PDB file of C-alpha atoms in Angstrom:
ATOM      1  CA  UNK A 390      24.903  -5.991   5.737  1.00 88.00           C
ATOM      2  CA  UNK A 391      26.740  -3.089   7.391  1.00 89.00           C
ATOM      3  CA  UNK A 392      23.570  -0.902   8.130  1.00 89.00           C
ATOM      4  CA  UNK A 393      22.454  -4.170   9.814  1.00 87.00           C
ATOM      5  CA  UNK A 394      25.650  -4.528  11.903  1.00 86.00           C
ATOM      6  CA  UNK A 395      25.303  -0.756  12.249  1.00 88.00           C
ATOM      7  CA  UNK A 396      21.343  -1.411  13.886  1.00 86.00           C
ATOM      8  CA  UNK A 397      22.306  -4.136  16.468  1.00 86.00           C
ATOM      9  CA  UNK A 398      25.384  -1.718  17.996  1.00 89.00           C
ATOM     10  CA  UNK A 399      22.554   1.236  17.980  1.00 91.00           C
ATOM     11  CA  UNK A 400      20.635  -1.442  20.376  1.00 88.00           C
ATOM     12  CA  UNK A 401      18.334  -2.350  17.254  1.00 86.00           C
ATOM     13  CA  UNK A 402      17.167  -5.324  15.503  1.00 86.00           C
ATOM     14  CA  UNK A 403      19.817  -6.868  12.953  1.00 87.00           C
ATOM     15  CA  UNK A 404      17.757  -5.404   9.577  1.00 90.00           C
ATOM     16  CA  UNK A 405      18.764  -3.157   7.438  1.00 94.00           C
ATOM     17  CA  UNK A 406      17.735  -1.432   3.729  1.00 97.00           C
ATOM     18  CA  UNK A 407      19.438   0.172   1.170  1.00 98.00           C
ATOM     19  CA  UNK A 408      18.212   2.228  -1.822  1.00 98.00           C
ATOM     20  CA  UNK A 409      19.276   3.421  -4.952  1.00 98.00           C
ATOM     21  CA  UNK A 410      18.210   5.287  -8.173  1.00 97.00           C
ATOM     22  CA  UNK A 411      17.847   4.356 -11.475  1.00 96.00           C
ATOM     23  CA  UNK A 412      21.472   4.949 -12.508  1.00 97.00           C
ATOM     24  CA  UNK A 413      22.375   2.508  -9.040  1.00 96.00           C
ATOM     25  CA  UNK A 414      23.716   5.014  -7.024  1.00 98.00           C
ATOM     26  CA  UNK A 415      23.299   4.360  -3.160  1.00 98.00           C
ATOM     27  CA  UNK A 416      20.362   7.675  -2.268  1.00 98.00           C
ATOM     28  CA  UNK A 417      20.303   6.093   1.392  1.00 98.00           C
ATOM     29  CA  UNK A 418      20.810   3.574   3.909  1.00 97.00           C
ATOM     30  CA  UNK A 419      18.421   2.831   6.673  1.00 97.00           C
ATOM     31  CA  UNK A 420      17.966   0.450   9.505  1.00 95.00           C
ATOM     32  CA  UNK A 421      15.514  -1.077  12.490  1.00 94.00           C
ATOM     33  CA  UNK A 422      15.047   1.428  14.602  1.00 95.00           C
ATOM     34  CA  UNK A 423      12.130  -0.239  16.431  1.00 94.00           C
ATOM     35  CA  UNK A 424      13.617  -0.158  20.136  1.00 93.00           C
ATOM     36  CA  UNK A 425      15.513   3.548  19.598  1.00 93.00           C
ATOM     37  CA  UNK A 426      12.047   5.088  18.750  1.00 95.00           C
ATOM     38  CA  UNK A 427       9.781   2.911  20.386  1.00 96.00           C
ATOM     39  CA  UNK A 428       8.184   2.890  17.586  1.00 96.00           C
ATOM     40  CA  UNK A 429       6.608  -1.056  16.379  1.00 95.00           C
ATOM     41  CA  UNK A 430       6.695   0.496  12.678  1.00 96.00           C
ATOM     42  CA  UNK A 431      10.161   2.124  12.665  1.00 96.00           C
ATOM     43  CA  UNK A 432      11.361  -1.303  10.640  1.00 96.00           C
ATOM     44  CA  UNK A 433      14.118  -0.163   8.201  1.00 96.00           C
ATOM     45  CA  UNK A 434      12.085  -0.084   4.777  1.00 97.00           C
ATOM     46  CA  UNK A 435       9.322   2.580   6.526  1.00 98.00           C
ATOM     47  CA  UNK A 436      12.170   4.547   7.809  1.00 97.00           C
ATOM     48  CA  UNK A 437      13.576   4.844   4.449  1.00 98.00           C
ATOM     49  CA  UNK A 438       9.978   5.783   2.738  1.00 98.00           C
ATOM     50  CA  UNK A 439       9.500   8.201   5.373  1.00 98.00           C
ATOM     51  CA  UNK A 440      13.092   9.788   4.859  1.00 98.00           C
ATOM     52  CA  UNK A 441      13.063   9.687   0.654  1.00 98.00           C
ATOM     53  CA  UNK A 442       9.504  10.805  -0.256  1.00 98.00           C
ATOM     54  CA  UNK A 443       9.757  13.703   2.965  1.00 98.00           C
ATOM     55  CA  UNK A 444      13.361  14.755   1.078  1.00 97.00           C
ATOM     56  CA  UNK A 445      12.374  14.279  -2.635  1.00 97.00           C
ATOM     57  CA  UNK A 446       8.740  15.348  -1.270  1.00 98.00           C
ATOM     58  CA  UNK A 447       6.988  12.904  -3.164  1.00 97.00           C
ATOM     59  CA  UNK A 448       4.503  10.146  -2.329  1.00 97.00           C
ATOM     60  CA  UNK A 449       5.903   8.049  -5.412  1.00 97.00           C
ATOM     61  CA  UNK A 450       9.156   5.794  -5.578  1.00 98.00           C
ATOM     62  CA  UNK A 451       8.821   4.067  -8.538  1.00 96.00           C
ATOM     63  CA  UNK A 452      12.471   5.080  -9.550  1.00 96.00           C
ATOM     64  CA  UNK A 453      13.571   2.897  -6.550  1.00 98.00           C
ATOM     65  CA  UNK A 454      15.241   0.018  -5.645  1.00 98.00           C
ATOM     66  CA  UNK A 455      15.438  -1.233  -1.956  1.00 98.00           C
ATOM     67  CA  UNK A 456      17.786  -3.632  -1.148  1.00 98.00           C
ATOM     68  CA  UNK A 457      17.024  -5.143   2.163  1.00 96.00           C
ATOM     69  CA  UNK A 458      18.928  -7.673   4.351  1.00 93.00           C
ATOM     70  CA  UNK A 459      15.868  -9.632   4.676  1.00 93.00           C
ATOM     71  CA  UNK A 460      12.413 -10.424   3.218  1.00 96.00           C
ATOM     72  CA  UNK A 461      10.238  -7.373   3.677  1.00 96.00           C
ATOM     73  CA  UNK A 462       7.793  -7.933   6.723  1.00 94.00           C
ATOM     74  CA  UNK A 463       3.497  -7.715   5.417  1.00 95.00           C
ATOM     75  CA  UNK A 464       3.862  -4.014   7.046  1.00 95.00           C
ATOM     76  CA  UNK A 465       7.304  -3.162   5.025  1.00 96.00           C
ATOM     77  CA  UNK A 466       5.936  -4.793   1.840  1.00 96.00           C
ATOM     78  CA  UNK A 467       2.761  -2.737   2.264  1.00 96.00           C
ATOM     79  CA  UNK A 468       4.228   0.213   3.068  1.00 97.00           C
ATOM     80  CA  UNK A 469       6.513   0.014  -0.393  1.00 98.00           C
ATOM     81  CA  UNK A 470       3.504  -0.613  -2.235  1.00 97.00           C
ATOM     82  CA  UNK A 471       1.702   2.372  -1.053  1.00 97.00           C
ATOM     83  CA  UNK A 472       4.933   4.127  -1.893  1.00 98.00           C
ATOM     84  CA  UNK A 473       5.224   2.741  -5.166  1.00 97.00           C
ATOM     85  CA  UNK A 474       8.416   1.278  -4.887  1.00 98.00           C
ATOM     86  CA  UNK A 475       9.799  -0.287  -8.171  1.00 96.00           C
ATOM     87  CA  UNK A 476      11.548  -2.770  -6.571  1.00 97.00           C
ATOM     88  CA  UNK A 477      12.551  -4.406  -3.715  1.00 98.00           C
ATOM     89  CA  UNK A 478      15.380  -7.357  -3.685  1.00 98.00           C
ATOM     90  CA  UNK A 479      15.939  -9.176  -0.542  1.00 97.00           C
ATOM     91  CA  UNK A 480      18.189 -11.419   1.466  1.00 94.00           C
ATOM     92  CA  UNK A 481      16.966 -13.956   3.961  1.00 92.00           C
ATOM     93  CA  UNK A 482      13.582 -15.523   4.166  1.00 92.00           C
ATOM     94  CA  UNK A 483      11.604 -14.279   7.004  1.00 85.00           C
ATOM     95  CA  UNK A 484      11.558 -16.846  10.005  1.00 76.00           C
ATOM     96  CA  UNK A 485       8.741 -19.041  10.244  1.00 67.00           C
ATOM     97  CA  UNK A 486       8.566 -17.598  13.997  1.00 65.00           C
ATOM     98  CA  UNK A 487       7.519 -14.153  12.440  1.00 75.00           C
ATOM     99  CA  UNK A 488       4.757 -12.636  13.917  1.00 79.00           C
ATOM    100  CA  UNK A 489       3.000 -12.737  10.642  1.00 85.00           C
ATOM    101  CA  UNK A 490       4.570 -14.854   8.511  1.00 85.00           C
ATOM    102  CA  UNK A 491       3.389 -14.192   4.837  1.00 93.00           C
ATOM    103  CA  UNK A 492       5.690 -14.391   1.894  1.00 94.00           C
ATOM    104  CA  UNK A 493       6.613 -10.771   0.456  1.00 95.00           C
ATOM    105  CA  UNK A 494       5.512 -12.166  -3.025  1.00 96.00           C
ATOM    106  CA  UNK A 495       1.963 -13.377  -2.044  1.00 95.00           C
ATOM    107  CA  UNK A 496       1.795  -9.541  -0.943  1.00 96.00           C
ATOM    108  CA  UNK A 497       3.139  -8.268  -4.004  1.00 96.00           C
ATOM    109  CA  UNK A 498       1.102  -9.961  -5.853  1.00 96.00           C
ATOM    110  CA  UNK A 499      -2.104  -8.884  -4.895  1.00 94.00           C
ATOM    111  CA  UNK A 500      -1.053  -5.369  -5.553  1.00 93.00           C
ATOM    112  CA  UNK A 501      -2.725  -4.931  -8.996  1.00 87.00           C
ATOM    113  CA  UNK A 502      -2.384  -0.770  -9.288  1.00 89.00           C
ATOM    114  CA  UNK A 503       1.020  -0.614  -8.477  1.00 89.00           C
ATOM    115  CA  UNK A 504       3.010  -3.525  -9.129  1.00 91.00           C
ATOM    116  CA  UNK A 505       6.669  -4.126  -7.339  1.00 96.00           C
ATOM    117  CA  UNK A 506       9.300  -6.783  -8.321  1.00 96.00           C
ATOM    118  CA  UNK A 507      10.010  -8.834  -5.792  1.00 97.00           C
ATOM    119  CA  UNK A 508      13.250 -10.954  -5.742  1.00 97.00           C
ATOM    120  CA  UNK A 509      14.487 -12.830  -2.998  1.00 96.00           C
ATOM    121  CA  UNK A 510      17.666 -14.888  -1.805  1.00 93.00           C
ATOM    122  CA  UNK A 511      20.337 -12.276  -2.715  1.00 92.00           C
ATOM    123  CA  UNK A 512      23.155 -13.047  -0.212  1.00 91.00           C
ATOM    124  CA  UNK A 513      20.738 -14.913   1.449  1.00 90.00           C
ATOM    125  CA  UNK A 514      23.630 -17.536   3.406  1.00 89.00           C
ATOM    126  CA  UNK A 515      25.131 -14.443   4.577  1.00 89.00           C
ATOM    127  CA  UNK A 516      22.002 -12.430   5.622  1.00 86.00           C
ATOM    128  CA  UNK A 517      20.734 -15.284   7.849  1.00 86.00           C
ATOM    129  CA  UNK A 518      24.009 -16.068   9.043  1.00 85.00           C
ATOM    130  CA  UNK A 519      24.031 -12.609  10.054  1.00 84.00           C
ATOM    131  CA  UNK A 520      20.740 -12.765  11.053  1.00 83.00           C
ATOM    132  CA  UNK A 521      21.486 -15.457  13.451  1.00 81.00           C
ATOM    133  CA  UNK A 522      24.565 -14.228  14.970  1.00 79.00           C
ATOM    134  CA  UNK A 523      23.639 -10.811  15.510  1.00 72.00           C
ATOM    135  CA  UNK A 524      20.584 -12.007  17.362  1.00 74.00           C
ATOM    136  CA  UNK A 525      21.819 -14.365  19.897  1.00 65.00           C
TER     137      UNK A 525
END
Protein backbone atom coordinates (compact mmCIF):
# COMPACT_ATOMS: atom_id res chain seq x y z
CA UNK A 1 0.00 0.00 0.00
CA UNK A 2 3.05 2.27 0.22
CA UNK A 3 4.34 1.67 -3.43
CA UNK A 4 0.73 2.74 -4.23
CA UNK A 5 0.91 5.95 -2.13
CA UNK A 6 4.43 6.14 -3.55
CA UNK A 7 2.68 6.03 -7.52
CA UNK A 8 -0.01 8.76 -6.97
CA UNK A 9 2.88 11.42 -5.48
CA UNK A 10 5.07 10.27 -8.74
CA UNK A 11 1.77 11.67 -10.67
CA UNK A 12 0.70 7.88 -11.25
CA UNK A 13 -2.25 5.78 -10.82
CA UNK A 14 -2.84 4.52 -7.08
CA UNK A 15 -1.54 0.61 -7.96
CA UNK A 16 1.11 -0.92 -6.82
CA UNK A 17 2.94 -4.72 -6.73
CA UNK A 18 5.17 -6.36 -4.64
CA UNK A 19 7.20 -9.58 -5.09
CA UNK A 20 8.95 -12.00 -3.23
CA UNK A 21 10.86 -15.36 -3.40
CA UNK A 22 10.24 -18.53 -2.19
CA UNK A 23 11.78 -18.00 1.26
CA UNK A 24 9.25 -14.48 1.34
CA UNK A 25 11.76 -12.08 1.08
CA UNK A 26 10.60 -8.72 -0.63
CA UNK A 27 13.02 -9.08 -4.43
CA UNK A 28 11.07 -5.77 -5.50
CA UNK A 29 8.48 -3.28 -5.38
CA UNK A 30 6.89 -1.73 -8.38
CA UNK A 31 4.17 0.66 -9.27
CA UNK A 32 1.79 2.38 -12.21
CA UNK A 33 3.87 4.14 -14.10
CA UNK A 34 1.37 4.62 -16.95
CA UNK A 35 1.39 8.61 -17.11
CA UNK A 36 5.47 8.91 -16.19
CA UNK A 37 6.24 6.73 -19.32
CA UNK A 38 3.42 7.29 -21.39
CA UNK A 39 3.34 4.09 -21.70
CA UNK A 40 -0.71 2.32 -21.60
CA UNK A 41 1.22 -1.02 -20.48
CA UNK A 42 3.61 0.39 -17.83
CA UNK A 43 0.80 -0.99 -15.09
CA UNK A 44 2.82 -2.10 -12.00
CA UNK A 45 2.80 -6.05 -12.48
CA UNK A 46 4.53 -5.56 -16.29
CA UNK A 47 6.95 -3.22 -14.79
CA UNK A 48 7.94 -5.72 -12.31
CA UNK A 49 8.19 -8.74 -15.06
CA UNK A 50 10.12 -6.51 -17.14
CA UNK A 51 12.56 -5.51 -14.18
CA UNK A 52 12.92 -9.36 -12.54
CA UNK A 53 13.26 -11.64 -15.62
CA UNK A 54 15.77 -8.57 -17.40
CA UNK A 55 17.84 -8.83 -13.76
CA UNK A 56 17.56 -12.62 -13.05
CA UNK A 57 17.58 -12.85 -17.07
CA UNK A 58 15.02 -15.30 -17.25
CA UNK A 59 11.68 -15.57 -19.05
CA UNK A 60 10.33 -17.83 -16.06
CA UNK A 61 8.93 -16.67 -12.54
CA UNK A 62 7.51 -19.52 -11.23
CA UNK A 63 9.46 -18.95 -7.88
CA UNK A 64 7.28 -15.78 -7.51
CA UNK A 65 4.79 -14.29 -5.64
CA UNK A 66 3.22 -10.85 -6.59
CA UNK A 67 1.37 -9.17 -4.21
CA UNK A 68 -0.64 -6.46 -5.78
CA UNK A 69 -2.88 -3.70 -4.30
CA UNK A 70 -5.52 -4.66 -6.62
CA UNK A 71 -6.94 -7.40 -8.89
CA UNK A 72 -4.55 -7.85 -11.79
CA UNK A 73 -6.01 -6.06 -14.99
CA UNK A 74 -6.66 -9.00 -18.33
CA UNK A 75 -3.18 -7.34 -19.61
CA UNK A 76 -1.33 -7.78 -16.00
CA UNK A 77 -2.87 -11.26 -15.54
CA UNK A 78 -1.68 -12.15 -19.04
CA UNK A 79 1.43 -10.80 -18.83
CA UNK A 80 2.15 -13.04 -15.40
CA UNK A 81 1.05 -15.95 -17.18
CA UNK A 82 3.37 -15.58 -20.01
CA UNK A 83 5.92 -15.03 -17.28
CA UNK A 84 5.01 -17.91 -15.38
CA UNK A 85 4.32 -16.36 -12.29
CA UNK A 86 3.50 -18.81 -9.38
CA UNK A 87 1.33 -16.65 -7.82
CA UNK A 88 -0.33 -13.65 -7.62
CA UNK A 89 -2.52 -12.49 -4.37
CA UNK A 90 -4.49 -9.40 -4.63
CA UNK A 91 -6.35 -6.66 -2.85
CA UNK A 92 -9.36 -4.89 -4.25
CA UNK A 93 -11.69 -6.09 -6.91
CA UNK A 94 -11.27 -4.29 -10.09
CA UNK A 95 -14.09 -1.58 -10.63
CA UNK A 96 -16.90 -2.52 -12.64
CA UNK A 97 -15.96 0.84 -14.64
CA UNK A 98 -12.71 -0.98 -15.85
CA UNK A 99 -12.06 -0.75 -19.26
CA UNK A 100 -12.20 -4.45 -19.51
CA UNK A 101 -13.64 -5.78 -16.74
CA UNK A 102 -12.88 -9.61 -16.52
CA UNK A 103 -12.20 -11.37 -13.28
CA UNK A 104 -8.33 -12.28 -12.84
CA UNK A 105 -9.55 -15.92 -12.09
CA UNK A 106 -11.66 -16.47 -15.30
CA UNK A 107 -8.12 -15.51 -16.87
CA UNK A 108 -6.24 -17.76 -14.82
CA UNK A 109 -8.15 -20.28 -15.46
CA UNK A 110 -7.96 -20.70 -18.94
CA UNK A 111 -4.25 -20.86 -18.67
CA UNK A 112 -3.84 -24.68 -18.91
CA UNK A 113 0.29 -24.78 -19.58
CA UNK A 114 1.15 -22.66 -16.93
CA UNK A 115 -1.12 -22.46 -14.16
CA UNK A 116 -1.04 -19.35 -11.47
CA UNK A 117 -2.88 -19.19 -8.08
CA UNK A 118 -4.97 -16.60 -7.91
CA UNK A 119 -6.26 -15.25 -4.51
CA UNK A 120 -8.09 -12.25 -4.01
CA UNK A 121 -9.46 -9.88 -1.13
CA UNK A 122 -6.21 -9.61 0.90
CA UNK A 123 -6.57 -6.19 2.61
CA UNK A 124 -9.12 -5.66 0.31
CA UNK A 125 -11.19 -2.71 2.78
CA UNK A 126 -7.98 -1.02 2.85
CA UNK A 127 -6.89 -1.32 -0.85
CA UNK A 128 -10.19 0.18 -2.09
CA UNK A 129 -10.31 2.60 0.53
CA UNK A 130 -7.07 3.55 -0.74
CA UNK A 131 -8.11 3.13 -4.00
CA UNK A 132 -10.80 5.61 -3.58
CA UNK A 133 -9.05 8.25 -1.77
CA UNK A 134 -6.03 8.39 -3.69
CA UNK A 135 -8.11 8.83 -6.80
CA UNK A 136 -10.38 11.64 -6.08
Amino acid sequence: MQEADLAVKEGNAPFACVVVDVQGRVVLQEHDRVKELTDPTAHGEVNAIRTLCKRLKTLALYEYTFYTTSEPCPTCMTCMIKAKVGRVFYGAKTEPTASLPIPAEEIAAKSQKCPIVVVGGILADECLAQRERLSS
